[in-house]
PDB file of C-alpha atoms and ligand atoms in Angstrom:
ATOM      1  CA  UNK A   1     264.777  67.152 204.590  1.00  0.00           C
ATOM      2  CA  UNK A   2     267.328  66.204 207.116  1.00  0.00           C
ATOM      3  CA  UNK A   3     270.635  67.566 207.519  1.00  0.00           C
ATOM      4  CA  UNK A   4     269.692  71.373 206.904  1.00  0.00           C
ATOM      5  CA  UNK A   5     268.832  73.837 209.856  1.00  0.00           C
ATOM      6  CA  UNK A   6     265.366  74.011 210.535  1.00  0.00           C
ATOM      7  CA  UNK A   7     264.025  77.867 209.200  1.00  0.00           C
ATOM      8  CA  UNK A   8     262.315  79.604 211.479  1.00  0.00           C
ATOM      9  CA  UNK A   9     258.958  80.478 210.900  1.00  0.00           C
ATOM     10  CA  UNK A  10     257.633  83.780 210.841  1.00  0.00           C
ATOM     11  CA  UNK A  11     254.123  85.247 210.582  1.00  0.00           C
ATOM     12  CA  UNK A  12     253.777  88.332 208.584  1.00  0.00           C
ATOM     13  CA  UNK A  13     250.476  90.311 208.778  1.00  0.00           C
ATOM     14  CA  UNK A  14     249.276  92.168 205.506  1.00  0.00           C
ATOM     15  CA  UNK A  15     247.587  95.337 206.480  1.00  0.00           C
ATOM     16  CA  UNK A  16     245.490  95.446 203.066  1.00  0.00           C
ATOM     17  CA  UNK A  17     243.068  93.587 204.878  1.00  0.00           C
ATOM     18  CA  UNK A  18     243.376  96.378 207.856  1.00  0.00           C
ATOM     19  CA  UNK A  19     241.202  99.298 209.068  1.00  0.00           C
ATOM     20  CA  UNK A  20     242.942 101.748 206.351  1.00  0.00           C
ATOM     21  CA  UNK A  21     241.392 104.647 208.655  1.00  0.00           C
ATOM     22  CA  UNK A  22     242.771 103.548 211.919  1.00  0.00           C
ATOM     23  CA  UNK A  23     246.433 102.057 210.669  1.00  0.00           C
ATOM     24  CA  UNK A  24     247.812 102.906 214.226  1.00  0.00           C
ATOM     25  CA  UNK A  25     245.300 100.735 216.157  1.00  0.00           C
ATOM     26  CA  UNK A  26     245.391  98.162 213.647  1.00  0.00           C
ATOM     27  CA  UNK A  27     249.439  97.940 213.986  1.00  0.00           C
ATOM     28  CA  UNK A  28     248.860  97.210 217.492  1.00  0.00           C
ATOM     29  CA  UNK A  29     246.583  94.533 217.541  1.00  0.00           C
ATOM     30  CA  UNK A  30     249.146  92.577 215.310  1.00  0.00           C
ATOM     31  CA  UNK A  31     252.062  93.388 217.763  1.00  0.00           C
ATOM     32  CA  UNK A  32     253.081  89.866 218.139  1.00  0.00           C
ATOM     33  CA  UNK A  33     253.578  89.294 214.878  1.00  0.00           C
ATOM     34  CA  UNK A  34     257.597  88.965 213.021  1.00  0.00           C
ATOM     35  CA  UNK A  35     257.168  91.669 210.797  1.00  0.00           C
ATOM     36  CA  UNK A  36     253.998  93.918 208.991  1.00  0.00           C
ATOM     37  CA  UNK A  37     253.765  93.182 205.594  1.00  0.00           C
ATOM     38  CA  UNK A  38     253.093  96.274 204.106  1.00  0.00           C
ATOM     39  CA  UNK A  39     251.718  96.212 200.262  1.00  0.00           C
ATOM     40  CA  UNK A  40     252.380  99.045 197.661  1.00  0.00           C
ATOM     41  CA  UNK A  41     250.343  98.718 194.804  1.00  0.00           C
ATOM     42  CA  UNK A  42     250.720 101.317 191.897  1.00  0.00           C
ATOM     43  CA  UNK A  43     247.668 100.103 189.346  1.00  0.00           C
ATOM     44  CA  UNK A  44     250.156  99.530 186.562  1.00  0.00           C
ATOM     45  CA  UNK A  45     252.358  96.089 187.994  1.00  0.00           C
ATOM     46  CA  UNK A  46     248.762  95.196 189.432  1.00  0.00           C
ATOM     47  CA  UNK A  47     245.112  96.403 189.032  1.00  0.00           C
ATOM     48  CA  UNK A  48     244.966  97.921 192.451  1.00  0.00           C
ATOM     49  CA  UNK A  49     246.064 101.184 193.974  1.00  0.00           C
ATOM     50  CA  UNK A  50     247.266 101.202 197.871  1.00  0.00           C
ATOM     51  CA  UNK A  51     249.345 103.377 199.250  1.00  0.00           C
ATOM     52  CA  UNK A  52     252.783 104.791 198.541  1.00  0.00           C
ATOM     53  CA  UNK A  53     256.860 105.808 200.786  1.00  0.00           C
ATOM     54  CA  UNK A  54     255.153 108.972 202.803  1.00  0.00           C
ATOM     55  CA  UNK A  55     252.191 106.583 204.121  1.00  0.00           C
ATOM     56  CA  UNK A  56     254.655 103.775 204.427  1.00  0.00           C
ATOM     57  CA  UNK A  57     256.891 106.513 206.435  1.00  0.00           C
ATOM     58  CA  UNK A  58     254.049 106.730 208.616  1.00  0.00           C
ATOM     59  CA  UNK A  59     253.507 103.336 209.427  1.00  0.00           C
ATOM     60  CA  UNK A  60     257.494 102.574 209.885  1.00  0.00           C
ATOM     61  CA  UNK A  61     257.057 105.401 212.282  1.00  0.00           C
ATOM     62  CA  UNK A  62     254.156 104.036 215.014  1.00  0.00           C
ATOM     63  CA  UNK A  63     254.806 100.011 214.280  1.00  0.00           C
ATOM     64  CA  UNK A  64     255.450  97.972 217.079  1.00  0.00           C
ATOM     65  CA  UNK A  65     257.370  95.323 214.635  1.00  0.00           C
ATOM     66  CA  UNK A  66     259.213  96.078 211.439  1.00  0.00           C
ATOM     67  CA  UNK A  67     257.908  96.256 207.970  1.00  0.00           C
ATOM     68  CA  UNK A  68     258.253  94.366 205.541  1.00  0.00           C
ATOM     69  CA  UNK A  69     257.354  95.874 202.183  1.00  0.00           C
ATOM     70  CA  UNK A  70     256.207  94.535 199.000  1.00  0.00           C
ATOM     71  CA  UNK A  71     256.114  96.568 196.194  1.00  0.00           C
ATOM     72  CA  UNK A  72     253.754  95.644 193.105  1.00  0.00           C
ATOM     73  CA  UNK A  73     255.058  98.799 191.566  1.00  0.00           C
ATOM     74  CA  UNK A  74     256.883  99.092 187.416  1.00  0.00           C
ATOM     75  CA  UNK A  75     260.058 100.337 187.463  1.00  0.00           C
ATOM     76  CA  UNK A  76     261.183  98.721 190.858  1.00  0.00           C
ATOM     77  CA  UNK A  77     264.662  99.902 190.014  1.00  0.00           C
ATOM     78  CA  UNK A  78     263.466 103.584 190.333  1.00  0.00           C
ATOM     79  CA  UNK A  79     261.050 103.244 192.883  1.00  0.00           C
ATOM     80  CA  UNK A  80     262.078 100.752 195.369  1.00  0.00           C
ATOM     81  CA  UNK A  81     265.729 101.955 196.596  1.00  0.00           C
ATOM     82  CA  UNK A  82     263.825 105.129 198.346  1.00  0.00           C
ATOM     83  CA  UNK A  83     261.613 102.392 200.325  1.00  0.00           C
ATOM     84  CA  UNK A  84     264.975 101.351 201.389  1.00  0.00           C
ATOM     85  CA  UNK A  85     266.158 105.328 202.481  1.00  0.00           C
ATOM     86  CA  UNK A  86     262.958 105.635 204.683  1.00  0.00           C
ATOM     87  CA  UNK A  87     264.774 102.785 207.192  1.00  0.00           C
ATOM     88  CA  UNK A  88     262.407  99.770 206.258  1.00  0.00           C
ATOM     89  CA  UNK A  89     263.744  96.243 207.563  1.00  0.00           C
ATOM     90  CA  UNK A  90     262.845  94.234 204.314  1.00  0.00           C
ATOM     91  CA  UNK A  91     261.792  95.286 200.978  1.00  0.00           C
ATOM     92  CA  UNK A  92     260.724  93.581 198.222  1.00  0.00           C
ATOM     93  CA  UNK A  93     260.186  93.840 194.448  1.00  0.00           C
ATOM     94  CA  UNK A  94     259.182  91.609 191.827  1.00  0.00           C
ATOM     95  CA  UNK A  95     261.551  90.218 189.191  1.00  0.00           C
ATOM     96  CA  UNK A  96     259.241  91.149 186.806  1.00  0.00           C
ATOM     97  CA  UNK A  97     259.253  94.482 187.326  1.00  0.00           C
ATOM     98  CA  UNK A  98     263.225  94.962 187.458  1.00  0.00           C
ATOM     99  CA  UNK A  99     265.376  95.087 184.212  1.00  0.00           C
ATOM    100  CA  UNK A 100     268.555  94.908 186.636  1.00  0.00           C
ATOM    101  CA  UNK A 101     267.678  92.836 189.841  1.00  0.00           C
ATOM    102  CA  UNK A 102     270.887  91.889 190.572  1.00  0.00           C
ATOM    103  CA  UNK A 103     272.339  95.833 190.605  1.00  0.00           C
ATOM    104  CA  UNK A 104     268.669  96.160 192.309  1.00  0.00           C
ATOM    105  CA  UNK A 105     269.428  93.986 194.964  1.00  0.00           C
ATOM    106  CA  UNK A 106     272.889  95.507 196.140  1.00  0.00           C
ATOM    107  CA  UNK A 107     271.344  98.839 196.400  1.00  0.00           C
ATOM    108  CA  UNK A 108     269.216  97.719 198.792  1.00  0.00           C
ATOM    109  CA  UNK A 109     271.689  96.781 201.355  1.00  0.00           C
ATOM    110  CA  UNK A 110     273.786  98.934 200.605  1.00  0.00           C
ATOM    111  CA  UNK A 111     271.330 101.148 201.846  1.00  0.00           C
ATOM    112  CA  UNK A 112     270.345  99.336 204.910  1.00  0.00           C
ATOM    113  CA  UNK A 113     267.737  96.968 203.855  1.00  0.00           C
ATOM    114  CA  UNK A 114     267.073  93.292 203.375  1.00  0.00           C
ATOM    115  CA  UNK A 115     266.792  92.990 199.876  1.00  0.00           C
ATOM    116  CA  UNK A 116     263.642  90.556 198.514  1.00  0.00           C
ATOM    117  CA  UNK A 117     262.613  89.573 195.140  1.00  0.00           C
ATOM    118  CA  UNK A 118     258.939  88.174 194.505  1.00  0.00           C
ATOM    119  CA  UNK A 119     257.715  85.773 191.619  1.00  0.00           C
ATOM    120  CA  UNK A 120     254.421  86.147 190.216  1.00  0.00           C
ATOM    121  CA  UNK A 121     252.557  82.247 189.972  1.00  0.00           C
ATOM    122  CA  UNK A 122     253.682  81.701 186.431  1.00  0.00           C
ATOM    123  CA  UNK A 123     256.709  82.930 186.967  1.00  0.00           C
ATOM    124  CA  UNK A 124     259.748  80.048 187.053  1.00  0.00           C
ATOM    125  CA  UNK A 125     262.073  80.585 189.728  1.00  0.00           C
ATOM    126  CA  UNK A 126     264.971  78.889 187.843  1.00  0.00           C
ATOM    127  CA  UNK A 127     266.468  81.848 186.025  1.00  0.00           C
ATOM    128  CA  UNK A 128     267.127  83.821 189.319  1.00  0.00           C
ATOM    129  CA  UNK A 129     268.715  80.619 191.123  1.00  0.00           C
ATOM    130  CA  UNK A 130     272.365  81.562 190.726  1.00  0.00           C
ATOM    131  CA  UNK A 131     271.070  85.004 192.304  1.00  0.00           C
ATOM    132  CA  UNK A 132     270.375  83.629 195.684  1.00  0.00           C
ATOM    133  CA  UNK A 133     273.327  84.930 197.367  1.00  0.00           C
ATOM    134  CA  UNK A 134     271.975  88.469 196.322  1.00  0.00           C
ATOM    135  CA  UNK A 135     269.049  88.007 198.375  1.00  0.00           C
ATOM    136  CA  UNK A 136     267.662  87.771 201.814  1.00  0.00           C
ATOM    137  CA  UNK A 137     264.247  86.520 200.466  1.00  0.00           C
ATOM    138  CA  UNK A 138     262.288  84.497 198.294  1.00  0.00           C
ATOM    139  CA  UNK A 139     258.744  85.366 197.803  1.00  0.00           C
ATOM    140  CA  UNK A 140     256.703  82.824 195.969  1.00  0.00           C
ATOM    141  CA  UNK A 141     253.556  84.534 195.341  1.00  0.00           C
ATOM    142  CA  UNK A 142     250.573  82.155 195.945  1.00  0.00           C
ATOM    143  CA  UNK A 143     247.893  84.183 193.945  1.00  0.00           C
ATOM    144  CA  UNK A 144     248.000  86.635 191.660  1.00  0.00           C
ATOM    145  CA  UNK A 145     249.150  89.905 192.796  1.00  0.00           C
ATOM    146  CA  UNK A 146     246.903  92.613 193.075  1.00  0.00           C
ATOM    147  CA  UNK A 147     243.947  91.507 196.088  1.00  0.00           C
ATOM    148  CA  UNK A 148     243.835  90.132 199.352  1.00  0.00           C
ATOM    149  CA  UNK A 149     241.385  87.554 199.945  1.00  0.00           C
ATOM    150  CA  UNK A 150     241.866  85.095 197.040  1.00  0.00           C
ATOM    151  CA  UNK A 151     242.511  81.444 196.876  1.00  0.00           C
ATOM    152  CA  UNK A 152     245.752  79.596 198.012  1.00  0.00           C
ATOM    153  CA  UNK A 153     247.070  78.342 194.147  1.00  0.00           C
ATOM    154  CA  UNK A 154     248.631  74.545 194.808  1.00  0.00           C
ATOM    155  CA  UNK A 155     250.284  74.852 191.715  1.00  0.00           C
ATOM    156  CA  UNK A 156     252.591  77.142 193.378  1.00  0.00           C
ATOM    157  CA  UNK A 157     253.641  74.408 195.642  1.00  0.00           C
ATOM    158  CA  UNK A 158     256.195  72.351 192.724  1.00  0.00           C
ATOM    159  CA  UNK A 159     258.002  76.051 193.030  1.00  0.00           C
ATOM    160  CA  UNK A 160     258.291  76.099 196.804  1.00  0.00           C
ATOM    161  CA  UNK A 161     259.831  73.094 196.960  1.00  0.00           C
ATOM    162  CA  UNK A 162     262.547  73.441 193.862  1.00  0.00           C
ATOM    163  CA  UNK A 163     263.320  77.080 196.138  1.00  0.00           C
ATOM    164  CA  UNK A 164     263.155  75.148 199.330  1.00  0.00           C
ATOM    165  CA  UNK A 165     266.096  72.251 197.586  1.00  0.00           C
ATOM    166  CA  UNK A 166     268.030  75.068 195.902  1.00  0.00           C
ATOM    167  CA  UNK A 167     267.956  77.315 199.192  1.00  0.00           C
ATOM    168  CA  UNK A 168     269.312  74.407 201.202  1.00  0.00           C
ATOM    169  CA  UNK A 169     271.925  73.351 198.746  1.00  0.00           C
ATOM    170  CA  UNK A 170     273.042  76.628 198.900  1.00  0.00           C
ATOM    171  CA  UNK A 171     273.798  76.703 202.604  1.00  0.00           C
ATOM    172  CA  UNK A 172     272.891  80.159 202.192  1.00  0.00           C
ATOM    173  CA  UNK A 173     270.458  81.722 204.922  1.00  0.00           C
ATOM    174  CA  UNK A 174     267.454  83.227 202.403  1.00  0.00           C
ATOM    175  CA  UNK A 175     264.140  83.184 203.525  1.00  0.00           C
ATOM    176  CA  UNK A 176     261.412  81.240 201.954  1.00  0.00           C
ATOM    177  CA  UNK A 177     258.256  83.469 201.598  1.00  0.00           C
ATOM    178  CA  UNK A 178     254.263  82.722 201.006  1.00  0.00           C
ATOM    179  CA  UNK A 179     252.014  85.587 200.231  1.00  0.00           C
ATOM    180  CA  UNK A 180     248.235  84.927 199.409  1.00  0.00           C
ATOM    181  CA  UNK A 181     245.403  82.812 200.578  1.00  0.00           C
ATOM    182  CA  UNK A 182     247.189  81.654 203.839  1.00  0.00           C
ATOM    183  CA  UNK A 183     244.777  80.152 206.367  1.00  0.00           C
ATOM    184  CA  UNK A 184     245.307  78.067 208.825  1.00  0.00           C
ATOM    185  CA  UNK A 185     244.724  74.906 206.475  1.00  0.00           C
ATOM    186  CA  UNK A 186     246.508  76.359 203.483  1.00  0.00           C
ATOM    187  CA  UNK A 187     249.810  77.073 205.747  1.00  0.00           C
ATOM    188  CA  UNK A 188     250.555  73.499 206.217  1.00  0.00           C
ATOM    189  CA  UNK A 189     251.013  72.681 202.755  1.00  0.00           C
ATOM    190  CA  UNK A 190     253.038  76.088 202.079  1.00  0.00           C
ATOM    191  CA  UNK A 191     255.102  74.935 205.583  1.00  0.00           C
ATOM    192  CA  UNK A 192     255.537  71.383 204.076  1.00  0.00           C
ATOM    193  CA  UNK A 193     256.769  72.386 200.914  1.00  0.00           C
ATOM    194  CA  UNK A 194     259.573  74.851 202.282  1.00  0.00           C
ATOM    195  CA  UNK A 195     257.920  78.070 203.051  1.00  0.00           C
ATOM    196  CA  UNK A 196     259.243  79.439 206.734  1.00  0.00           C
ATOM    197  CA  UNK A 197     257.905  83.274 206.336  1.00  0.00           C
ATOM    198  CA  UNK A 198     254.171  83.449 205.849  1.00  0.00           C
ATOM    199  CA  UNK A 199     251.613  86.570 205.055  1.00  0.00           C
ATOM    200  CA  UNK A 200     248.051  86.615 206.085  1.00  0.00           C
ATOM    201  CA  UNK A 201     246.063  89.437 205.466  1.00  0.00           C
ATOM    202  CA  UNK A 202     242.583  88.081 205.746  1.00  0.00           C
ATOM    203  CA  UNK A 203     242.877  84.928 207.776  1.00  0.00           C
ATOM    204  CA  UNK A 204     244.855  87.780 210.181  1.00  0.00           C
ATOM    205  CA  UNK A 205     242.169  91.124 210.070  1.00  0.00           C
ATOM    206  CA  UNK A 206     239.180  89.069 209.152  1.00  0.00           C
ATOM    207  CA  UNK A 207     239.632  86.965 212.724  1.00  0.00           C
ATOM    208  CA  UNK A 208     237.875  88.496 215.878  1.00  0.00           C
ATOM    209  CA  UNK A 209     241.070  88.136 217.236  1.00  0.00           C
ATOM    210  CA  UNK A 210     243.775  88.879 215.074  1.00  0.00           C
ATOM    211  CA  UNK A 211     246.602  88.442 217.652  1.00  0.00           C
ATOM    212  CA  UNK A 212     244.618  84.882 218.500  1.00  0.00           C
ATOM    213  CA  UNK A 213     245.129  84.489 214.455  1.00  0.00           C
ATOM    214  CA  UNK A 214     248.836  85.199 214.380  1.00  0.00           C
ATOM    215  CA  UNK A 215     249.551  82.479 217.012  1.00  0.00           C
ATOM    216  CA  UNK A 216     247.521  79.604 215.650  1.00  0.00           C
ATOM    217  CA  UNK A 217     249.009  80.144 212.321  1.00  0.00           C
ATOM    218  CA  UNK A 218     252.455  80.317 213.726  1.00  0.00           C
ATOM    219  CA  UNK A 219     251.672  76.985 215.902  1.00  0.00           C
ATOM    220  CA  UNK A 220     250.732  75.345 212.361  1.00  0.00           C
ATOM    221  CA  UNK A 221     253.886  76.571 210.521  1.00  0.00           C
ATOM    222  CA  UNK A 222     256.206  75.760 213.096  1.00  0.00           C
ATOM    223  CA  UNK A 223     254.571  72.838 213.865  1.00  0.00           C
ATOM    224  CA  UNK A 224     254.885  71.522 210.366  1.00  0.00           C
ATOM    225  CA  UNK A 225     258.986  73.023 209.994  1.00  0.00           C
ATOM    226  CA  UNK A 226     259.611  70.926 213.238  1.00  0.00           C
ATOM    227  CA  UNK A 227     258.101  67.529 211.722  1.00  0.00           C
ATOM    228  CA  UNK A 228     259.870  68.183 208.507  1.00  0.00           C
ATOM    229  CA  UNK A 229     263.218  68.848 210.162  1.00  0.00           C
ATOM    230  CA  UNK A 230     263.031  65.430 211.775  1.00  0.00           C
ATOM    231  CA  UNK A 231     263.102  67.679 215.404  1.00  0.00           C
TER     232      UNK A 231
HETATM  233  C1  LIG B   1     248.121  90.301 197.301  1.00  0.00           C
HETATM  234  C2  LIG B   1     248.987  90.815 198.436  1.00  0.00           C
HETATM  235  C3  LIG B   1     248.875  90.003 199.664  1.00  0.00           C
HETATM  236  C4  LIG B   1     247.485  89.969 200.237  1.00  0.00           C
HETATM  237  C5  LIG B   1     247.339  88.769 201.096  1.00  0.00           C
HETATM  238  O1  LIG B   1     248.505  90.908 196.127  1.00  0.00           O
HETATM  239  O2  LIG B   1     250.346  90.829 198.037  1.00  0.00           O
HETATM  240  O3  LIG B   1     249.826  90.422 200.629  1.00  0.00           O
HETATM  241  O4  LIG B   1     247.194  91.091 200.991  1.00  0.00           O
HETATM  242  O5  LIG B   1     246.018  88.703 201.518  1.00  0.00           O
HETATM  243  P1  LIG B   1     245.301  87.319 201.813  1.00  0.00           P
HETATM  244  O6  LIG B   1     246.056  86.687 202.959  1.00  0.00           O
HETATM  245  O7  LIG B   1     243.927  87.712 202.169  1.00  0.00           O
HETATM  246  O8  LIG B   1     245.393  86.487 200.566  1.00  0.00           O
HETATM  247 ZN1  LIG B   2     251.900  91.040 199.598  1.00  0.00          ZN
END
């Protein structure tokens, strides 16, 4: 749509698809990407167990971009502020796992963060429009939480673009972000609907060339922003 500023578009690496035995090396080969997405998993929120704040420490630590975390953890109210303590750029929980998200939000600037709030698929983003201004991202999740590697869901993309309208009308500056089943191909719909921050974790660590990856998938997204934009 004309008449807003064109987001930028940002490439966000998931290390679940990663070398979990050689994190250091793997953070380098992604060094041009915008941020590491970085995914906690507690096998409560999601049927999966990753990796929890003193690995997460680690990584912040040796990463040659910052993180960006998402947390698929209950209780996000507990759990997440301390994600914020340990210095992380971005974190994220999902609404669905906050009683509070507003309160939830605040703390996490307060404490130095960029606060994020995820949606699972099924979940409407309506409820948490007037919340916006709380928020430095919008993650639309694009599969179900819990494994890398699955299918991009197009019915997500009705949800993009009702964030995409409300972020604009807004005039507010919150990012728009895809996570799951982001290729190359799938990106272009996610771009055209109103996504500007994308994660790859497969299409990124399952290329011979993961750096190669990251720029063909930010050609693509910025690609598509641009046309959209009118620019
Ligand atoms: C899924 C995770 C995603 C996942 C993305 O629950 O939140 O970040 O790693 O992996 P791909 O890009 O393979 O779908
Ligand atoms: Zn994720």
């Amino acid at each position: 749509m004309k008449g807003s500023p064109m987001p930028q578009c940002c490439i966000n690496p998931s290390i679940l698809s990663a070398d979990f035995v050689n994190l250091e090396a793997e953070l380098q080969r992604i060094s041009n990407a915008d941020a590491v997405h970085v995914d906690v998993m507690d096998n409560h929120f999601v049927p999966n167990l990753t990796l929890g704040l003193p690995v997460v420490q680690r990584i912040q630590a040796v990463s040659p971009v910052p993180l960006d975390a998402h947390l698929m953890i209950s209780d996000a109210d507990r759990w997440a502020p301390g994600f914020a303590d340990a210095g992380l750029a971005s974190v994220t929980f999902h609404a669905e796992a906050s009683i509070a998200p507003v309160k939830l939000a605040r703390e996490l600037r307060a404490r130095g963060s960029k606060a994020g709030m995820a949606l699972r698929p099924a979940t409407a983003v309506e409820p948490y429009l007037d919340m916006l201004e709380e928020l430095d991202m919008l993650l639309i999740m694009t599969v179900e939480p819990g494994f890398g590697g699955q299918a991009f869901l197009d019915l997500t993309l009705p949800k993009i673009r009702r964030a995409r309208a409300a972020i604009d009308g807004s005039g507010l500056e919150v990012a728009l972000q895809v996570d799951g089943g982001i290729t190359e191909e799938t990106i272009l719909r996610a771009a055209e609907a109103g996504a500007n921050v994308f994660v790859a974790g497969s299409a990124v660590y399952g290329a011979q060339d993961p750096g190669a990856a990251i720029s063909r998938l930010r050609e693509a997204g910025s690609l598509t922003l641009r046309s959209k934009s009118g620019e």
